[in-house]
Amino acid sequence: MLKPDGAAAGCDNGGSELSRRIGELERQVRLVIREKDEEGHTLLKVPLFSSAVAAGVPSLASCDVEDTMEIPSAWSHGRKNLFAVRVQGESMLDAGIMPGDRLLVEATQSARDLQIVIASVNGELTVKKLNIARDGSVMLEPQNSAYEPIAITPEMDFRILGVVLAALRQY
């Protein structure tokens, strides 16, 4: 069972480092800056975090901002808590998310069934499709048959950190 803060019930408080890093992430995503380009269009500068998020086996990511990513403000649809991460791994290929892509993410602690999310599972970050069954059980599903889903159990420290809005690829 999930506690209101997104943590799994029955977990110990050994996640203080994770909580500190999540707090730092929340502080940094408020750094979205608005600017105008030469033609007067409003651009947003979104923080791009230096560690890649796993699209495969979850991996620990840091909260260090590497750079900013400029996007047209219309892409945000008025959302203010935006951040970006790079993708590492191939578990989301069938969703069109490739290694090296940058994901535009809305920082939020909740998500709807079948949304693609950035989640923390026992302190490890991953990008997967959220699947909430009618009985309330939760799975994080890869979008590549070569990978196994992650069944979320009450013993796990599980948190949703954001919902993926877009995957951006540079050639």
Coordinates of N, CA, C and O in Angstrom, one line a residue:
M1 N 0.8 -1.2 0.0 CA 0.0 0.0 0.0 C 0.9 1.2 0.0 O 1.9 1.3 0.7
L2 N 0.5 2.3 -0.7 CA 1.3 3.5 -0.8 C 0.8 4.5 0.2 O -0.4 4.6 0.4
K3 N 1.7 5.1 0.9 CA 1.4 6.2 1.8 C 1.1 7.5 0.9 O 1.4 7.5 -0.2
P4 N 0.4 8.5 1.5 CA 0.1 9.7 0.7 C 1.3 10.3 0.1 O 1.2 11.0 -1.0
D5 N 2.5 10.2 0.7 CA 3.6 10.9 0.1 C 4.2 10.0 -1.1 O 5.2 10.4 -1.7
G6 N 3.6 8.9 -1.4 CA 4.1 8.1 -2.5 C 5.0 7.0 -2.0 O 5.4 6.1 -2.8
A7 N 5.4 7.0 -0.8 CA 6.3 5.9 -0.3 C 5.5 4.7 0.0 O 4.3 4.7 0.4
A8 N 6.1 3.5 -0.1 CA 5.4 2.3 0.2 C 5.3 2.1 1.7 O 6.2 2.4 2.5
A9 N 4.1 1.6 2.2 CA 3.9 1.4 3.6 C 4.8 0.3 4.0 O 5.2 -0.6 3.3
G10 N 5.3 0.4 5.3 CA 6.1 -0.7 5.8 C 7.6 -0.5 5.6 O 8.4 -1.3 6.0
C11 N 8.0 0.6 4.8 CA 9.4 0.8 4.5 C 10.0 1.5 5.7 O 9.4 2.3 6.4
D12 N 11.3 1.3 5.9 CA 12.0 2.0 7.0 C 12.4 3.4 6.5 O 12.2 3.7 5.3
N13 N 13.0 4.2 7.3 CA 13.3 5.5 6.9 C 14.7 5.6 6.4 O 15.4 6.7 6.5
G14 N 15.3 4.5 5.9 CA 16.6 4.5 5.4 C 16.8 5.4 4.1 O 17.8 5.5 3.6
G15 N 15.7 5.9 3.6 CA 15.7 6.7 2.4 C 15.9 8.1 2.6 O 15.5 8.9 1.8
S16 N 16.6 8.6 3.7 CA 16.7 10.0 3.9 C 17.5 10.7 2.8 O 17.3 11.8 2.5
E17 N 18.5 9.9 2.3 CA 19.3 10.5 1.2 C 18.4 10.7 -0.1 O 18.5 11.7 -0.7
L18 N 17.6 9.7 -0.3 CA 16.6 9.8 -1.4 C 15.7 11.0 -1.2 O 15.5 11.8 -2.1
S19 N 15.2 11.1 0.0 CA 14.3 12.2 0.3 C 15.0 13.6 0.1 O 14.4 14.5 -0.4
R20 N 16.2 13.7 0.5 CA 17.0 14.9 0.4 C 17.1 15.2 -1.1 O 16.9 16.3 -1.6
R21 N 17.5 14.2 -1.9 CA 17.7 14.4 -3.4 C 16.4 14.7 -4.1 O 16.4 15.6 -5.0
I22 N 15.3 14.1 -3.6 CA 14.0 14.5 -4.2 C 13.6 15.9 -3.9 O 13.1 16.7 -4.8
G23 N 13.9 16.4 -2.7 CA 13.7 17.8 -2.3 C 14.5 18.7 -3.1 O 14.0 19.8 -3.6
E24 N 15.8 18.3 -3.4 CA 16.6 19.1 -4.2 C 16.1 19.2 -5.7 O 16.1 20.2 -6.3
L25 N 15.6 18.1 -6.2 CA 15.0 18.0 -7.5 C 13.8 19.0 -7.6 O 13.7 19.8 -8.5
E26 N 13.0 18.9 -6.6 CA 11.8 19.8 -6.5 C 12.2 21.3 -6.5 O 11.6 22.1 -7.2
R27 N 13.3 21.6 -5.8 CA 13.8 23.0 -5.8 C 14.3 23.4 -7.1 O 14.0 24.5 -7.6
Q28 N 15.0 22.5 -7.8 CA 15.6 22.9 -9.1 C 14.6 23.0 -10.2 O 14.8 23.7 -11.1
V29 N 13.6 22.2 -10.2 CA 12.6 22.3 -11.3 C 11.9 23.6 -11.3 O 11.2 23.9 -12.3
R30 N 11.9 24.3 -10.2 CA 11.3 25.6 -10.2 C 12.2 26.7 -10.9 O 11.8 27.8 -10.9
L31 N 13.3 26.3 -11.5 CA 14.2 27.2 -12.1 C 13.8 27.5 -13.6 O 14.6 28.0 -14.3
V32 N 12.7 27.0 -14.0 CA 12.3 27.3 -15.4 C 12.2 28.8 -15.7 O 11.6 29.5 -15.0
I33 N 13.0 29.2 -16.7 CA 13.2 30.6 -17.0 C 12.5 30.9 -18.3 O 12.6 30.1 -19.3
R34 N 11.8 32.0 -18.4 CA 11.1 32.4 -19.7 C 12.0 33.5 -20.4 O 12.4 34.4 -19.8
E35 N 12.2 33.3 -21.7 CA 12.9 34.2 -22.5 C 12.2 34.3 -23.8 O 11.3 33.6 -24.1
K36 N 12.6 35.3 -24.6 CA 12.0 35.5 -26.0 C 13.1 35.3 -27.0 O 14.3 35.7 -26.8
D37 N 12.8 34.6 -28.1 CA 13.8 34.5 -29.2 C 13.7 35.7 -30.1 O 13.0 36.7 -29.8
E38 N 14.5 35.7 -31.2 CA 14.6 36.9 -32.0 C 13.3 37.3 -32.6 O 13.1 38.5 -32.9
E39 N 12.4 36.4 -32.8 CA 11.1 36.7 -33.4 C 10.0 37.0 -32.3 O 8.8 37.2 -32.7
G40 N 10.4 37.1 -31.1 CA 9.5 37.4 -30.1 C 8.7 36.3 -29.5 O 7.8 36.5 -28.6
H41 N 9.0 35.0 -29.9 CA 8.3 33.9 -29.3 C 8.9 33.6 -27.9 O 10.1 33.6 -27.7
T42 N 8.0 33.2 -27.0 CA 8.5 32.9 -25.7 C 9.1 31.5 -25.6 O 8.5 30.6 -26.1
L43 N 10.3 31.5 -25.0 CA 11.0 30.2 -24.8 C 11.1 29.9 -23.4 O 11.2 30.8 -22.5
L44 N 11.1 28.6 -23.0 CA 11.3 28.2 -21.6 C 12.7 27.5 -21.6 O 13.0 26.8 -22.5
K45 N 13.4 27.9 -20.6 CA 14.7 27.2 -20.3 C 14.4 26.2 -19.2 O 14.1 26.6 -18.1
V46 N 14.5 24.9 -19.5 CA 14.1 23.8 -18.6 C 15.4 23.2 -18.1 O 16.3 22.9 -18.9
P47 N 15.6 22.9 -16.8 CA 16.8 22.3 -16.3 C 16.9 20.9 -16.9 O 16.0 20.1 -16.9
L48 N 18.1 20.5 -17.4 CA 18.4 19.2 -17.9 C 19.4 18.6 -16.9 O 20.5 19.1 -16.7
F49 N 19.0 17.5 -16.3 CA 19.8 16.9 -15.3 C 20.9 16.0 -15.9 O 20.7 15.4 -16.9
S50 N 22.0 16.0 -15.2 CA 23.2 15.3 -15.7 C 23.2 13.8 -15.8 O 23.8 13.2 -16.7
S51 N 22.5 13.2 -14.9 CA 22.4 11.7 -14.9 C 21.2 11.3 -15.8 O 20.2 11.9 -15.8
A52 N 21.5 10.2 -16.5 CA 20.5 9.7 -17.4 C 19.5 8.8 -16.6 O 19.9 8.2 -15.6
V53 N 18.2 8.8 -17.0 CA 17.2 8.0 -16.4 C 17.2 6.7 -17.2 O 17.3 6.7 -18.4
A54 N 17.1 5.6 -16.4 CA 17.2 4.2 -17.1 C 15.9 3.9 -17.8 O 14.8 4.0 -17.2
A55 N 16.0 3.5 -19.0 CA 14.9 2.9 -19.8 C 15.4 1.5 -20.0 O 15.9 1.1 -21.0
G56 N 15.3 0.7 -18.9 CA 15.9 -0.6 -18.8 C 15.9 -0.9 -17.3 O 14.9 -0.7 -16.6
V57 N 17.0 -1.4 -16.8 CA 17.1 -1.6 -15.4 C 17.3 -0.3 -14.7 O 18.1 0.5 -15.1
P58 N 16.5 0.0 -13.6 CA 16.6 1.3 -12.9 C 18.1 1.6 -12.5 O 18.8 0.7 -12.1
S59 N 18.4 2.8 -12.5 CA 19.8 3.2 -12.1 C 19.6 4.5 -11.3 O 18.7 5.3 -11.5
L60 N 20.5 4.7 -10.3 CA 20.5 5.8 -9.5 C 21.0 7.1 -10.2 O 21.9 7.0 -11.0
A61 N 20.2 8.1 -10.1 CA 20.5 9.4 -10.9 C 20.8 10.5 -9.8 O 20.2 10.5 -8.8
S62 N 21.7 11.4 -10.2 CA 22.0 12.5 -9.3 C 21.0 13.7 -9.6 O 20.3 13.6 -10.6
C63 N 21.1 14.7 -8.7 CA 20.2 15.8 -8.9 C 21.0 17.0 -9.4 O 20.6 18.1 -9.2
D64 N 22.1 16.7 -10.1 CA 22.9 17.8 -10.7 C 22.4 18.3 -12.0 O 22.2 17.5 -12.9
V65 N 22.2 19.6 -12.1 CA 21.7 20.2 -13.4 C 23.0 20.3 -14.3 O 23.9 21.0 -13.9
E66 N 22.9 19.7 -15.5 CA 24.0 19.7 -16.4 C 23.9 21.0 -17.3 O 24.9 21.6 -17.6
D67 N 22.7 21.3 -17.7 CA 22.5 22.4 -18.7 C 21.0 22.8 -18.6 O 20.3 22.3 -17.8
T68 N 20.6 23.6 -19.5 CA 19.2 23.9 -19.7 C 18.9 23.5 -21.1 O 19.7 23.5 -22.0
M69 N 17.6 23.3 -21.3 CA 17.1 22.9 -22.6 C 16.0 24.0 -23.0 O 15.1 24.2 -22.2
E70 N 16.1 24.6 -24.1 CA 15.1 25.6 -24.5 C 14.0 24.9 -25.3 O 14.3 24.2 -26.2
I71 N 12.8 25.2 -24.9 CA 11.6 24.7 -25.6 C 10.6 25.9 -25.8 O 10.6 26.8 -25.0
P72 N 9.8 25.8 -26.9 CA 8.8 26.8 -27.0 C 7.8 26.7 -25.8 O 7.4 25.6 -25.4
S73 N 7.4 27.8 -25.3 CA 6.5 27.9 -24.1 C 5.2 27.1 -24.4 O 4.6 26.6 -23.5
A74 N 4.7 27.1 -25.7 CA 3.5 26.4 -26.0 C 3.6 24.9 -25.7 O 2.5 24.3 -25.4
W75 N 4.8 24.3 -25.7 CA 4.9 22.9 -25.4 C 4.6 22.6 -23.9 O 4.3 21.5 -23.6
S76 N 4.7 23.6 -23.0 CA 4.4 23.4 -21.6 C 3.0 23.3 -21.2 O 2.6 22.8 -20.2
H77 N 2.1 23.8 -22.1 CA 0.6 23.9 -21.8 C 0.4 24.5 -20.5 O -0.5 24.1 -19.7
G78 N 1.2 25.5 -20.1 CA 1.0 26.2 -18.9 C 1.6 25.6 -17.6 O 1.5 26.1 -16.5
R79 N 2.2 24.4 -17.8 CA 2.8 23.7 -16.7 C 4.1 24.4 -16.3 O 4.8 24.9 -17.1
K80 N 4.3 24.5 -15.0 CA 5.5 25.3 -14.5 C 6.6 24.4 -13.9 O 7.8 24.8 -14.0
N81 N 6.3 23.2 -13.4 CA 7.3 22.4 -12.8 C 7.8 21.4 -13.8 O 7.5 20.2 -13.8
L82 N 8.7 21.9 -14.7 CA 9.2 21.0 -15.8 C 10.7 20.8 -15.5 O 11.4 21.6 -15.0
F83 N 11.2 19.6 -16.0 CA 12.6 19.3 -16.0 C 12.8 18.3 -17.2 O 11.9 17.8 -17.8
A84 N 14.1 18.1 -17.5 CA 14.4 17.2 -18.6 C 15.5 16.3 -18.1 O 16.3 16.6 -17.2
V85 N 15.5 15.0 -18.6 CA 16.5 14.0 -18.4 C 16.8 13.3 -19.7 O 16.0 13.3 -20.6
R86 N 18.0 12.8 -19.7 CA 18.4 12.0 -20.8 C 18.1 10.5 -20.6 O 18.1 10.0 -19.4
V87 N 17.8 9.8 -21.7 CA 17.4 8.4 -21.6 C 18.6 7.5 -21.8 O 19.5 7.8 -22.7
Q88 N 18.7 6.5 -21.0 CA 19.8 5.5 -21.1 C 19.1 4.1 -21.1 O 18.3 3.8 -20.2
G89 N 19.3 3.3 -22.1 CA 18.7 2.0 -22.2 C 17.6 1.9 -23.2 O 17.3 2.9 -23.9
E90 N 17.1 0.6 -23.4 CA 16.2 0.4 -24.5 C 14.8 -0.2 -24.1 O 14.1 -0.7 -25.0
S91 N 14.4 -0.1 -22.9 CA 13.2 -0.7 -22.5 C 11.9 0.0 -23.0 O 10.9 -0.5 -22.9
M92 N 12.1 1.2 -23.5 CA 10.9 2.0 -24.0 C 10.9 2.2 -25.5 O 10.2 3.1 -26.0
L93 N 11.7 1.4 -26.2 CA 11.8 1.5 -27.7 C 10.4 1.5 -28.4 O 10.2 2.3 -29.3
D94 N 9.5 0.6 -28.0 CA 8.2 0.5 -28.6 C 7.3 1.7 -28.3 O 6.3 1.9 -29.0
A95 N 7.7 2.6 -27.4 CA 7.0 3.8 -27.1 C 7.6 5.0 -27.9 O 7.2 6.1 -27.7
G96 N 8.7 4.6 -28.7 CA 9.4 5.7 -29.4 C 10.4 6.4 -28.6 O 10.9 7.5 -29.0
I97 N 10.8 5.9 -27.4 CA 11.8 6.5 -26.6 C 13.1 5.8 -26.8 O 13.2 4.6 -26.4
M98 N 14.1 6.4 -27.3 CA 15.4 5.8 -27.7 C 16.5 6.3 -26.7 O 16.4 7.3 -26.1
P99 N 17.5 5.4 -26.6 CA 18.7 5.9 -25.8 C 19.2 7.2 -26.4 O 19.3 7.4 -27.6
G100 N 19.5 8.1 -25.5 CA 20.0 9.4 -25.8 C 18.9 10.5 -26.0 O 19.2 11.7 -26.0
D101 N 17.7 10.1 -26.1 CA 16.6 11.1 -26.1 C 16.6 11.9 -24.9 O 17.0 11.4 -23.8
R102 N 16.1 13.1 -25.0 CA 15.8 13.9 -23.8 C 14.3 13.9 -23.5 O 13.5 14.1 -24.5
L103 N 13.9 13.6 -22.3 CA 12.5 13.6 -22.0 C 12.1 14.9 -21.3 O 12.8 15.3 -20.3
L104 N 11.1 15.5 -21.7 CA 10.5 16.7 -21.0 C 9.5 16.1 -20.1 O 8.6 15.3 -20.4
V105 N 9.6 16.5 -18.8 CA 8.9 15.8 -17.7 C 8.2 16.9 -16.9 O 8.8 17.9 -16.5
E106 N 6.9 16.7 -16.5 CA 6.3 17.5 -15.5 C 6.5 16.9 -14.1 O 6.1 15.7 -13.9
A107 N 7.1 17.6 -13.2 CA 7.3 17.1 -11.9 C 6.0 17.0 -11.2 O 5.3 18.0 -11.0
T108 N 5.6 15.8 -10.8 CA 4.4 15.5 -10.0 C 4.5 14.2 -9.3 O 5.3 13.4 -9.7
Q109 N 3.8 14.1 -8.2 CA 3.8 12.9 -7.4 C 2.7 11.9 -7.7 O 2.6 10.9 -7.1
S110 N 1.9 12.2 -8.7 CA 0.8 11.3 -9.1 C 0.7 11.2 -10.6 O 1.2 12.1 -11.3
A111 N 0.1 10.2 -11.0 CA 0.0 9.9 -12.5 C -1.3 9.0 -12.7 O -1.7 8.4 -11.7
R112 N -1.8 9.1 -13.9 CA -2.9 8.2 -14.3 C -2.4 6.9 -14.9 O -1.3 6.9 -15.4
D113 N -3.3 6.0 -14.8 CA -3.0 4.7 -15.5 C -2.6 4.9 -16.9 O -3.2 5.7 -17.6
L114 N -1.6 4.2 -17.3 CA -1.1 4.1 -18.7 C -0.2 5.3 -19.1 O 0.2 5.4 -20.2
Q115 N 0.0 6.2 -18.2 CA 0.9 7.3 -18.5 C 2.4 6.8 -18.4 O 2.7 5.9 -17.6
I116 N 3.3 7.4 -19.1 CA 4.7 7.1 -19.0 C 5.3 8.1 -17.9 O 5.0 9.3 -18.0
V117 N 5.9 7.4 -16.9 CA 6.4 8.2 -15.8 C 7.9 8.0 -15.5 O 8.5 7.0 -16.0
I118 N 8.4 9.0 -14.8 CA 9.7 8.8 -14.2 C 9.4 8.4 -12.7 O 8.7 9.1 -12.0
A119 N 9.9 7.2 -12.3 CA 9.6 6.7 -11.0 C 10.9 6.4 -10.2 O 11.9 6.0 -10.9
S120 N 10.8 6.4 -8.9 CA 11.9 6.0 -8.1 C 11.4 4.7 -7.4 O 10.3 4.6 -6.8
V121 N 12.2 3.6 -7.6 CA 11.9 2.3 -7.0 C 13.1 1.9 -6.1 O 14.2 1.7 -6.6
N122 N 12.9 2.0 -4.8 CA 14.0 1.7 -3.8 C 15.2 2.6 -4.1 O 16.3 2.1 -4.1
G123 N 15.0 3.8 -4.5 CA 16.1 4.8 -4.7 C 16.7 4.8 -6.1 O 17.6 5.5 -6.4
E124 N 16.2 3.9 -6.9 CA 16.7 3.8 -8.3 C 15.6 4.5 -9.3 O 14.4 4.2 -9.1
L125 N 16.1 5.3 -10.2 CA 15.2 6.0 -11.1 C 15.0 5.2 -12.4 O 16.0 4.6 -12.9
T126 N 13.8 5.2 -12.9 CA 13.5 4.5 -14.2 C 12.4 5.2 -14.9 O 11.6 6.0 -14.3
V127 N 12.2 5.0 -16.2 CA 11.1 5.5 -17.0 C 10.4 4.3 -17.5 O 11.0 3.4 -18.1
K128 N 9.1 4.3 -17.2 CA 8.2 3.1 -17.6 C 6.8 3.6 -17.8 O 6.4 4.7 -17.3
K129 N 5.9 2.7 -18.3 CA 4.5 3.0 -18.4 C 3.9 2.5 -17.1 O 4.1 1.4 -16.7
L130 N 3.1 3.4 -16.5 CA 2.4 3.0 -15.2 C 1.1 2.2 -15.6 O 0.3 2.6 -16.4
N131 N 1.0 1.1 -14.9 CA -0.2 0.2 -15.1 C -0.8 0.0 -13.7 O -0.2 -0.7 -12.9
I132 N -2.0 0.5 -13.5 CA -2.7 0.3 -12.2 C -3.9 -0.6 -12.5 O -4.8 -0.2 -13.2
A133 N -3.8 -1.8 -11.9 CA -4.9 -2.8 -12.2 C -6.1 -2.4 -11.3 O -6.1 -1.6 -10.4
R134 N -7.3 -3.0 -11.7 CA -8.5 -2.7 -11.0 C -8.4 -3.1 -9.5 O -9.1 -2.5 -8.7
D135 N -7.6 -4.1 -9.2 CA -7.4 -4.5 -7.8 C -6.5 -3.6 -7.0 O -6.2 -3.8 -5.8
G136 N -6.0 -2.5 -7.7 CA -5.1 -1.6 -7.1 C -3.6 -1.9 -7.2 O -2.7 -1.1 -6.8
S137 N -3.3 -3.1 -7.7 CA -1.8 -3.4 -7.8 C -1.2 -2.5 -8.9 O -1.9 -2.1 -9.9
V138 N 0.1 -2.3 -8.8 CA 0.8 -1.3 -9.6 C 2.0 -2.1 -10.3 O 2.7 -2.8 -9.6
M139 N 2.1 -1.9 -11.6 CA 3.2 -2.4 -12.4 C 3.9 -1.2 -13.1 O 3.1 -0.3 -13.6
L140 N 5.2 -1.3 -13.3 CA 5.9 -0.4 -14.2 C 6.3 -1.2 -15.4 O 7.0 -2.2 -15.3
E141 N 5.7 -0.9 -16.5 CA 5.8 -1.8 -17.7 C 6.8 -1.2 -18.7 O 6.6 0.0 -19.2
P142 N 7.8 -2.0 -19.1 CA 8.6 -1.5 -20.2 C 7.8 -1.6 -21.5 O 6.8 -2.3 -21.6
Q143 N 8.3 -0.9 -22.5 CA 7.7 -1.0 -23.8 C 8.6 -1.6 -24.8 O 8.9 -1.1 -25.9
N144 N 9.1 -2.8 -24.4 CA 10.1 -3.6 -25.2 C 10.0 -5.0 -24.6 O 10.2 -5.2 -23.4
S145 N 9.6 -6.0 -25.4 CA 9.3 -7.3 -24.9 C 10.6 -8.0 -24.4 O 10.5 -9.0 -23.7
A146 N 11.8 -7.4 -24.6 CA 13.0 -8.0 -24.1 C 13.2 -7.7 -22.6 O 14.1 -8.3 -21.9
Y147 N 12.3 -6.9 -22.0 CA 12.4 -6.5 -20.6 C 11.2 -6.9 -19.8 O 10.1 -7.0 -20.4
E148 N 11.4 -7.2 -18.5 CA 10.3 -7.6 -17.7 C 9.7 -6.4 -16.9 O 10.4 -5.5 -16.6
P149 N 8.4 -6.5 -16.7 CA 7.8 -5.4 -15.9 C 8.3 -5.5 -14.4 O 8.8 -6.5 -14.0
I150 N 8.1 -4.3 -13.8 CA 8.5 -4.2 -12.3 C 7.2 -4.2 -11.5 O 6.4 -3.3 -11.7
A151 N 6.9 -5.3 -10.8 CA 5.7 -5.3 -9.9 C 6.1 -4.5 -8.6 O 7.0 -4.8 -7.9
I152 N 5.2 -3.5 -8.3 CA 5.5 -2.7 -7.1 C 4.8 -3.4 -5.9 O 3.6 -3.7 -6.0
T153 N 5.5 -3.7 -4.9 CA 5.0 -4.4 -3.7 C 5.0 -3.4 -2.5 O 5.7 -2.4 -2.6
P154 N 4.3 -3.7 -1.5 CA 4.2 -2.8 -0.3 C 5.5 -2.6 0.4 O 5.8 -1.6 1.0
E155 N 6.5 -3.5 0.2 CA 7.8 -3.4 0.8 C 8.7 -2.4 0.1 O 9.7 -2.0 0.6
M156 N 8.4 -2.1 -1.1 CA 9.2 -1.2 -1.9 C 9.0 0.3 -1.5 O 7.9 0.7 -1.2
D157 N 10.0 1.1 -1.7 CA 9.9 2.5 -1.6 C 9.7 3.0 -3.0 O 10.6 3.0 -3.8
F158 N 8.4 3.3 -3.3 CA 8.0 3.6 -4.7 C 7.4 5.1 -4.7 O 6.6 5.4 -3.9
R159 N 8.0 5.9 -5.6 CA 7.5 7.3 -5.7 C 7.4 7.6 -7.2 O 8.3 7.3 -8.0
I160 N 6.4 8.3 -7.6 CA 6.4 8.9 -8.9 C 7.0 10.3 -8.8 O 6.6 11.1 -7.9
L161 N 7.9 10.6 -9.7 CA 8.6 11.9 -9.7 C 8.1 12.8 -10.8 O 8.3 14.0 -10.7
G162 N 7.5 12.2 -11.8 CA 7.0 13.0 -12.9 C 6.4 12.2 -14.0 O 6.5 11.0 -14.1
V163 N 5.6 12.9 -14.9 CA 5.0 12.4 -16.0 C 5.7 12.9 -17.3 O 5.9 14.1 -17.4
V164 N 6.0 12.0 -18.2 CA 6.7 12.4 -19.4 C 5.7 13.1 -20.3 O 4.6 12.5 -20.6
L165 N 6.1 14.2 -20.8 CA 5.3 15.0 -21.7 C 5.7 14.8 -23.2 O 4.9 14.9 -24.1
A166 N 7.1 14.7 -23.4 CA 7.6 14.5 -24.7 C 9.0 13.9 -24.7 O 9.7 14.0 -23.7
A167 N 9.3 13.3 -25.8 CA 10.7 12.8 -26.0 C 11.2 13.6 -27.1 O 10.6 13.7 -28.2
L168 N 12.4 14.1 -26.9 CA 13.1 15.0 -27.9 C 14.4 14.3 -28.4 O 15.1 13.8 -27.6
R169 N 14.6 14.3 -29.7 CA 15.7 13.6 -30.2 C 16.5 14.6 -31.1 O 15.9 15.3 -31.9
Q170 N 17.8 14.6 -31.0 CA 18.6 15.4 -31.8 C 19.4 14.5 -32.7 O 19.9 13.5 -32.4
Y171 N 19.5 15.0 -34.0 CA 20.2 14.2 -35.0 C 21.5 14.9 -35.4 O 21.7 16.1 -35.3

